[in-house]
Amino acid sequence: MKTETIRVKTSQKTELIDITDDIRKKIQSAGFRSGIVMVYVPHTTSAVTINESADPDVGKDILMILDQLVPQRAGYRHAEGNSAAHVKASLTGQSILFGVEDGKPVLGTWQAIFFCEFDGPRSRRVDINFIAGSGQK
Ligand code: ZN
């Protein structure tokens, strides 16, 4: 399985960053024409999700509701003090899958791929795994 990596530098405590173009470029440079791509975040306080990018308020709403669901302080035991970020990361998830056809991600009109920072600012890594399919270099 071929893997590419992109680096994401976050600047806020919590934020959603659209990484669709970075992933699109990696698919092209890998020569991957057709198959499945898994985007995987190897961190415990960040995540990845697919959602709407046309209206940036959608991402803000997602972060707002996660804040309401997962309070900053709730009698957590984890001594590092970032349990809310760990819980948000597990709720959101560490990987997404999507299809690739003719070297392009198969996404809906309004869909984009977002890196989700829950304990920034940090320097993060995102792995792009090219699975099965055809036309790999
Ligand atoms: Zn921690």
Coordinates of N, CA, C and O and ligand atoms in Angstrom, one line a residue:
M1 N 0.8 -1.2 0.0 CA 0.0 0.0 0.0 C 0.9 1.2 0.0 O 1.7 1.4 0.9
K2 N 0.7 2.1 -1.0 CA 1.5 3.3 -1.1 C 0.9 4.3 -0.2 O -0.3 4.5 -0.1
T3 N 1.8 5.1 0.5 CA 1.3 6.1 1.5 C 2.0 7.4 1.2 O 3.2 7.4 1.0
E4 N 1.3 8.5 1.2 CA 1.9 9.8 1.1 C 1.5 10.5 2.4 O 0.6 10.2 3.1
T5 N 2.2 11.6 2.7 CA 2.0 12.3 3.9 C 1.9 13.8 3.6 O 2.6 14.3 2.8
I6 N 0.9 14.5 4.3 CA 0.9 15.9 4.2 C 1.0 16.5 5.7 O 0.6 15.8 6.6
R7 N 1.6 17.6 5.8 CA 1.7 18.3 7.1 C 0.7 19.4 7.2 O 0.5 20.1 6.2
V8 N 0.1 19.5 8.3 CA -0.8 20.6 8.6 C -0.4 21.3 9.8 O -0.2 20.8 10.9
K9 N -0.2 22.6 9.7 CA 0.1 23.5 10.8 C -1.1 24.2 11.3 O -1.7 25.0 10.5
T10 N -1.6 23.9 12.5 CA -2.8 24.5 13.0 C -2.4 25.8 13.8 O -1.3 25.9 14.3
S11 N -3.4 26.7 13.8 CA -3.1 28.0 14.5 C -4.0 28.3 15.7 O -3.8 29.3 16.4
Q12 N -5.1 27.5 15.8 CA -6.1 27.7 16.8 C -6.2 26.5 17.8 O -5.7 25.4 17.4
K13 N -6.8 26.7 18.9 CA -7.1 25.6 19.8 C -7.9 24.5 19.1 O -7.6 23.4 19.2
T14 N -9.1 25.0 18.5 CA -9.9 24.1 17.7 C -10.2 24.7 16.4 O -10.5 25.9 16.3
E15 N -10.1 24.0 15.3 CA -10.4 24.5 14.0 C -10.5 23.4 13.0 O -10.0 22.3 13.2
L16 N -11.3 23.6 12.0 CA -11.4 22.7 10.8 C -10.7 23.4 9.7 O -10.9 24.5 9.3
I17 N -9.8 22.6 9.0 CA -9.0 23.1 7.9 C -9.3 22.2 6.7 O -9.1 21.0 6.7
D18 N -9.7 22.9 5.6 CA -10.0 22.2 4.4 C -8.7 21.7 3.7 O -7.8 22.5 3.3
I19 N -8.5 20.4 3.6 CA -7.3 19.8 3.1 C -7.6 19.1 1.7 O -6.7 18.4 1.2
T20 N -8.7 19.4 1.1 CA -9.1 18.7 -0.1 C -8.1 18.9 -1.2 O -7.7 18.0 -1.9
D21 N -7.7 20.2 -1.4 CA -6.7 20.4 -2.5 C -5.4 19.7 -2.3 O -4.8 19.2 -3.3
D22 N -4.9 19.7 -1.1 CA -3.6 19.0 -0.8 C -3.8 17.5 -1.1 O -2.8 16.9 -1.7
I23 N -4.9 16.9 -0.8 CA -5.1 15.5 -1.0 C -5.2 15.3 -2.5 O -4.6 14.3 -3.1
R24 N -5.9 16.2 -3.2 CA -6.1 16.1 -4.7 C -4.7 16.1 -5.3 O -4.5 15.3 -6.2
K25 N -3.8 17.0 -4.9 CA -2.5 17.0 -5.5 C -1.7 15.8 -5.2 O -1.0 15.3 -6.1
K26 N -1.8 15.2 -4.0 CA -1.1 13.9 -3.7 C -1.6 12.8 -4.6 O -0.8 11.9 -5.0
I27 N -2.9 12.8 -4.8 CA -3.5 11.7 -5.7 C -2.9 11.8 -7.1 O -2.5 10.8 -7.7
Q28 N -2.8 13.1 -7.6 CA -2.2 13.3 -8.9 C -0.8 13.0 -9.0 O -0.3 12.2 -9.9
S29 N 0.0 13.4 -8.0 CA 1.5 13.2 -8.0 C 1.8 11.7 -7.8 O 2.8 11.2 -8.3
A30 N 0.9 11.0 -7.1 CA 1.1 9.5 -7.0 C 0.7 8.8 -8.2 O 1.0 7.6 -8.3
G31 N 0.1 9.4 -9.2 CA -0.4 8.7 -10.4 C -1.5 7.7 -10.1 O -1.7 6.8 -10.9
F32 N -2.2 7.9 -9.0 CA -3.3 7.0 -8.7 C -4.5 7.4 -9.5 O -5.1 8.5 -9.4
R33 N -5.0 6.5 -10.3 CA -6.1 6.8 -11.2 C -7.5 6.3 -10.7 O -8.5 6.9 -11.0
S34 N -7.5 5.1 -10.1 CA -8.8 4.6 -9.8 C -8.7 3.6 -8.5 O -7.7 2.8 -8.5
G35 N -9.5 3.8 -7.6 CA -9.5 2.9 -6.4 C -10.1 3.6 -5.2 O -11.0 4.4 -5.3
I36 N -9.5 3.2 -4.0 CA -10.0 3.8 -2.8 C -8.9 4.5 -2.1 O -7.7 4.0 -2.1
V37 N -9.1 5.6 -1.5 CA -8.1 6.3 -0.7 C -8.6 6.4 0.7 O -9.8 6.7 1.0
M38 N -7.7 6.1 1.6 CA -8.0 6.3 3.0 C -7.1 7.5 3.5 O -5.9 7.4 3.4
V39 N -7.7 8.4 4.1 CA -7.0 9.5 4.8 C -7.0 9.2 6.3 O -8.1 9.0 6.8
Y40 N -5.8 9.2 6.9 CA -5.7 8.7 8.2 C -4.9 9.7 9.1 O -3.9 10.2 8.6
V41 N -5.5 10.1 10.2 CA -4.8 11.1 11.1 C -4.2 10.3 12.3 O -4.9 9.7 13.1
P42 N -2.8 10.2 12.4 CA -2.2 9.4 13.4 C -2.0 10.2 14.7 O -0.9 10.3 15.3
H43 N -3.0 10.8 15.2 CA -3.0 11.6 16.4 C -4.2 11.3 17.3 O -5.2 10.8 16.8
T44 N -4.1 11.6 18.6 CA -5.2 11.3 19.5 C -6.0 12.5 19.9 O -7.0 12.4 20.6
T45 N -5.7 13.7 19.5 CA -6.5 14.9 19.8 C -6.8 15.7 18.5 O -7.1 16.9 18.5
S46 N -6.8 15.0 17.4 CA -7.2 15.6 16.1 C -7.9 14.5 15.3 O -7.8 13.3 15.7
A47 N -8.6 14.9 14.2 CA -9.4 13.9 13.5 C -9.5 14.4 12.0 O -8.9 15.4 11.6
V48 N -10.3 13.6 11.3 CA -10.6 14.0 9.9 C -12.1 13.7 9.6 O -12.7 12.8 10.1
T49 N -12.7 14.6 8.8 CA -14.1 14.4 8.5 C -14.4 15.0 7.1 O -13.6 15.8 6.6
I50 N -15.5 14.5 6.5 CA -16.0 15.1 5.2 C -17.3 15.9 5.6 O -18.2 15.3 6.2
N51 N -17.3 17.1 5.1 CA -18.5 17.9 5.3 C -18.5 19.1 4.3 O -17.6 19.2 3.5
E52 N -19.4 20.0 4.5 CA -19.6 21.1 3.5 C -18.5 22.2 3.7 O -18.2 22.6 4.8
S53 N -18.0 22.6 2.6 CA -17.0 23.7 2.6 C -17.6 25.0 2.0 O -17.0 26.1 2.2
A54 N -18.6 24.9 1.2 CA -19.2 26.1 0.5 C -19.5 27.2 1.6 O -19.3 28.4 1.3
D55 N -20.2 26.8 2.7 CA -20.5 27.7 3.7 C -19.6 27.5 4.9 O -19.8 26.5 5.6
P56 N -18.7 28.4 5.2 CA -17.7 28.1 6.3 C -18.4 28.1 7.7 O -17.9 27.6 8.7
D57 N -19.7 28.5 7.8 CA -20.4 28.5 9.0 C -20.8 27.0 9.4 O -21.0 26.7 10.6
V58 N -20.8 26.1 8.4 CA -21.1 24.7 8.8 C -20.0 24.2 9.7 O -20.2 23.6 10.7
G59 N -18.7 24.4 9.3 CA -17.6 24.0 10.2 C -17.6 24.6 11.6 O -17.4 24.0 12.6
K60 N -18.0 25.9 11.6 CA -18.1 26.6 12.9 C -19.2 26.0 13.8 O -19.1 25.9 15.0
D61 N -20.3 25.6 13.1 CA -21.4 25.0 13.8 C -21.0 23.6 14.4 O -21.4 23.3 15.5
I62 N -20.2 22.9 13.6 CA -19.8 21.6 14.1 C -18.9 21.8 15.3 O -19.1 21.1 16.3
L63 N -18.0 22.7 15.3 CA -17.1 23.0 16.4 C -17.9 23.5 17.6 O -17.7 23.1 18.8
M64 N -18.9 24.3 17.4 CA -19.8 24.8 18.5 C -20.5 23.7 19.2 O -20.6 23.6 20.4
I65 N -21.1 22.8 18.4 CA -21.9 21.7 19.0 C -20.9 20.7 19.7 O -21.3 20.2 20.8
L66 N -19.7 20.5 19.1 CA -18.8 19.6 19.9 C -18.4 20.2 21.2 O -18.3 19.5 22.2
D67 N -18.3 21.6 21.2 CA -18.0 22.2 22.5 C -19.1 22.0 23.5 O -18.9 21.9 24.7
Q68 N -20.3 22.1 23.0 CA -21.5 21.9 23.9 C -21.6 20.4 24.4 O -21.9 20.2 25.6
L69 N -21.3 19.5 23.5 CA -21.4 18.1 23.9 C -20.2 17.7 24.8 O -20.4 16.8 25.7
V70 N -19.1 18.2 24.6 CA -17.9 17.8 25.4 C -17.3 19.0 26.1 O -16.5 19.8 25.5
P71 N -17.7 19.3 27.3 CA -17.2 20.4 28.0 C -15.7 20.4 28.3 O -15.1 19.3 28.4
Q72 N -15.1 21.5 28.4 CA -13.6 21.6 28.7 C -13.3 21.0 30.0 O -12.3 20.3 30.2
R73 N -14.2 21.2 31.0 CA -14.0 20.6 32.3 C -15.2 19.8 32.7 O -16.3 20.2 32.6
A74 N -14.9 18.5 33.1 CA -16.0 17.6 33.5 C -15.5 16.6 34.4 O -16.0 15.4 34.4
G75 N -14.6 16.9 35.3 CA -14.1 15.9 36.2 C -13.3 14.8 35.5 O -13.2 13.7 36.0
Y76 N -12.6 15.2 34.4 CA -11.8 14.2 33.7 C -10.6 13.7 34.6 O -10.1 14.4 35.4
R77 N -10.2 12.5 34.4 CA -9.1 11.9 35.1 C -7.7 12.1 34.5 O -6.7 12.2 35.2
H78 N -7.7 12.2 33.2 CA -6.5 12.3 32.4 C -5.7 13.6 32.8 O -6.2 14.7 32.6
A79 N -4.5 13.4 33.3 CA -3.8 14.5 34.0 C -3.3 15.6 33.0 O -2.9 16.7 33.4
E80 N -3.2 15.3 31.7 CA -2.6 16.2 30.7 C -3.5 17.4 30.6 O -3.1 18.5 30.1
G81 N -4.8 17.3 30.9 CA -5.7 18.5 30.9 C -6.4 18.7 29.5 O -7.0 19.7 29.3
N82 N -6.2 17.7 28.6 CA -6.8 17.9 27.3 C -7.8 16.7 26.9 O -8.0 16.3 25.8
S83 N -8.5 16.3 28.0 CA -9.4 15.2 27.8 C -10.6 15.5 26.8 O -11.0 14.7 26.0
A84 N -11.0 16.8 26.8 CA -12.1 17.2 25.9 C -11.6 17.0 24.4 O -12.4 16.5 23.6
A85 N -10.3 17.3 24.2 CA -9.8 17.1 22.8 C -9.8 15.6 22.4 O -10.1 15.2 21.3
H86 N -9.4 14.7 23.4 CA -9.4 13.3 23.1 C -10.8 12.8 22.8 O -10.9 12.0 21.9
V87 N -11.8 13.2 23.6 CA -13.1 12.8 23.4 C -13.6 13.3 22.0 O -14.2 12.5 21.2
K88 N -13.4 14.5 21.7 CA -13.8 15.1 20.4 C -13.2 14.3 19.2 O -13.8 14.0 18.2
A89 N -11.9 13.9 19.4 CA -11.2 13.2 18.3 C -11.9 11.8 18.1 O -12.1 11.4 17.0
S90 N -12.2 11.2 19.2 CA -12.9 9.9 19.1 C -14.3 10.0 18.5 O -14.7 9.1 17.7
L91 N -15.0 11.0 18.8 CA -16.3 11.2 18.3 C -16.3 11.5 16.8 O -17.1 11.0 16.0
T92 N -15.2 12.2 16.3 CA -15.1 12.6 14.9 C -14.5 11.5 14.1 O -15.0 11.2 13.0
G93 N -13.5 10.8 14.6 CA -12.9 9.7 13.9 C -11.5 10.0 13.3 O -11.3 11.2 12.9
Q94 N -10.7 9.0 13.1 CA -9.3 9.2 12.7 C -9.1 8.9 11.2 O -8.0 9.1 10.6
S95 N -10.2 8.4 10.5 CA -10.0 8.1 9.1 C -11.3 8.3 8.3 O -12.4 8.3 8.8
I96 N -11.1 8.6 7.0 CA -12.2 8.6 6.1 C -11.8 7.8 4.8 O -10.6 7.7 4.6
L97 N -12.7 7.3 4.1 CA -12.5 6.6 2.8 C -13.3 7.3 1.8 O -14.4 7.8 2.0
F98 N -12.7 7.4 0.6 CA -13.5 7.8 -0.6 C -13.0 7.2 -1.8 O -11.8 6.7 -1.9
G99 N -13.8 7.2 -2.9 CA -13.3 6.6 -4.2 C -12.6 7.6 -5.0 O -12.7 8.8 -4.8
V100 N -11.7 7.1 -5.9 CA -11.0 7.9 -6.9 C -11.3 7.3 -8.3 O -11.2 6.1 -8.5
E101 N -11.8 8.2 -9.2 CA -12.0 7.8 -10.6 C -11.3 8.8 -11.5 O -11.4 10.1 -11.2
D102 N -10.6 8.3 -12.5 CA -9.9 9.2 -13.4 C -8.9 10.2 -12.7 O -8.8 11.3 -13.0
G103 N -8.3 9.7 -11.6 CA -7.4 10.5 -10.8 C -8.0 11.6 -10.0 O -7.3 12.4 -9.4
K104 N -9.3 11.5 -9.8 CA -10.0 12.6 -9.0 C -10.8 12.0 -7.9 O -11.5 10.9 -8.1
P105 N -10.8 12.6 -6.7 CA -11.7 12.1 -5.6 C -13.2 12.2 -6.0 O -13.6 13.2 -6.6
V106 N -13.9 11.2 -5.7 CA -15.3 11.2 -5.9 C -16.0 11.7 -4.7 O -16.3 11.0 -3.7
L107 N -16.3 13.0 -4.8 CA -16.9 13.7 -3.6 C -18.2 14.4 -4.1 O -18.3 14.8 -5.3
G108 N -19.2 14.6 -3.3 CA -20.4 15.3 -3.6 C -20.0 16.8 -3.9 O -19.0 17.3 -3.4
T109 N -20.9 17.5 -4.5 CA -20.8 18.9 -4.9 C -20.3 19.7 -3.7 O -19.5 20.6 -3.9
W110 N -20.9 19.5 -2.6 CA -20.7 20.4 -1.4 C -19.7 19.8 -0.4 O -19.4 20.4 0.6
Q111 N -19.1 18.6 -0.8 CA -18.2 17.9 0.2 C -16.8 18.4 0.1 O -16.3 18.6 -1.1
A112 N -16.1 18.5 1.2 CA -14.7 18.7 1.3 C -14.2 17.9 2.4 O -14.9 17.4 3.3
I113 N -12.8 17.7 2.4 CA -12.2 16.9 3.5 C -11.5 17.9 4.4 O -10.8 18.8 4.0
F114 N -11.9 17.7 5.7 CA -11.4 18.6 6.7 C -10.5 17.9 7.7 O -10.9 16.9 8.3
F115 N -9.4 18.6 8.0 CA -8.6 18.2 9.2 C -9.2 18.9 10.4 O -9.5 20.1 10.3
C116 N -9.4 18.1 11.5 CA -10.0 18.7 12.6 C -9.0 18.8 13.8 O -8.6 17.8 14.3
E117 N -8.7 20.0 14.1 CA -7.8 20.2 15.3 C -8.6 20.5 16.5 O -9.5 21.3 16.5
F118 N -8.3 19.7 17.6 CA -9.0 19.9 18.9 C -8.1 20.3 20.0 O -8.6 20.5 21.1
D119 N -6.8 20.3 19.8 CA -5.8 20.7 20.9 C -4.6 21.4 20.3 O -3.5 21.1 20.5
G120 N -4.9 22.5 19.5 CA -3.9 23.2 18.8 C -3.4 24.4 19.7 O -3.8 24.5 20.8
P121 N -2.5 25.2 19.1 CA -1.9 25.0 17.8 C -0.8 23.9 17.8 O 0.0 23.9 18.8
R122 N -0.7 23.1 16.8 CA 0.3 22.1 16.7 C 0.7 21.9 15.3 O 0.0 22.3 14.3
S123 N 1.8 21.1 15.1 CA 2.2 20.7 13.8 C 1.7 19.2 13.6 O 2.0 18.4 14.5
R124 N 0.9 18.9 12.6 CA 0.2 17.6 12.5 C 0.6 16.9 11.2 O 1.0 17.5 10.3
R125 N 0.3 15.6 11.2 CA 0.6 14.8 10.1 C -0.7 14.1 9.6 O -1.5 13.7 10.4
V126 N -0.9 14.0 8.3 CA -2.0 13.3 7.7 C -1.5 12.3 6.7 O -0.7 12.7 5.8
D127 N -1.8 11.1 6.9 CA -1.4 10.0 5.9 C -2.5 9.8 4.9 O -3.7 9.7 5.2
I128 N -2.0 9.6 3.6 CA -2.9 9.3 2.5 C -2.5 8.0 2.0 O -1.4 7.8 1.5
N129 N -3.4 7.0 2.2 CA -3.1 5.6 1.8 C -3.9 5.3 0.5 O -5.1 5.4 0.5
F130 N -3.2 4.8 -0.5 CA -3.8 4.4 -1.8 C -4.1 3.0 -1.7 O -3.1 2.2 -1.7
I131 N -5.3 2.6 -1.7 CA -5.7 1.2 -1.5 C -6.3 0.6 -2.8 O -7.1 1.2 -3.4
A132 N -5.8 -0.6 -3.2 CA -6.3 -1.4 -4.3 C -6.3 -0.5 -5.6 O -5.5 0.4 -5.8
G133 N -7.3 -0.7 -6.4 CA -7.5 0.1 -7.6 C -6.5 -0.2 -8.6 O -5.8 -1.3 -8.6
S134 N -6.4 0.6 -9.6 CA -5.5 0.4 -10.8 C -4.7 1.6 -11.1 O -5.1 2.7 -10.7
G135 N -3.7 1.5 -11.9 CA -3.0 2.6 -12.5 C -2.0 3.3 -11.5 O -1.6 4.4 -11.7
Q136 N -1.6 2.5 -10.4 CA -0.6 3.0 -9.5 C 0.7 3.0 -10.1 O 1.1 2.1 -10.8
K137 N 1.5 4.0 -9.9 CA 2.9 4.0 -10.3 C 3.7 3.1 -9.5 O 3.5 3.0 -8.3
Ligands
ZN1 ZN -3.8 14.0 26.6

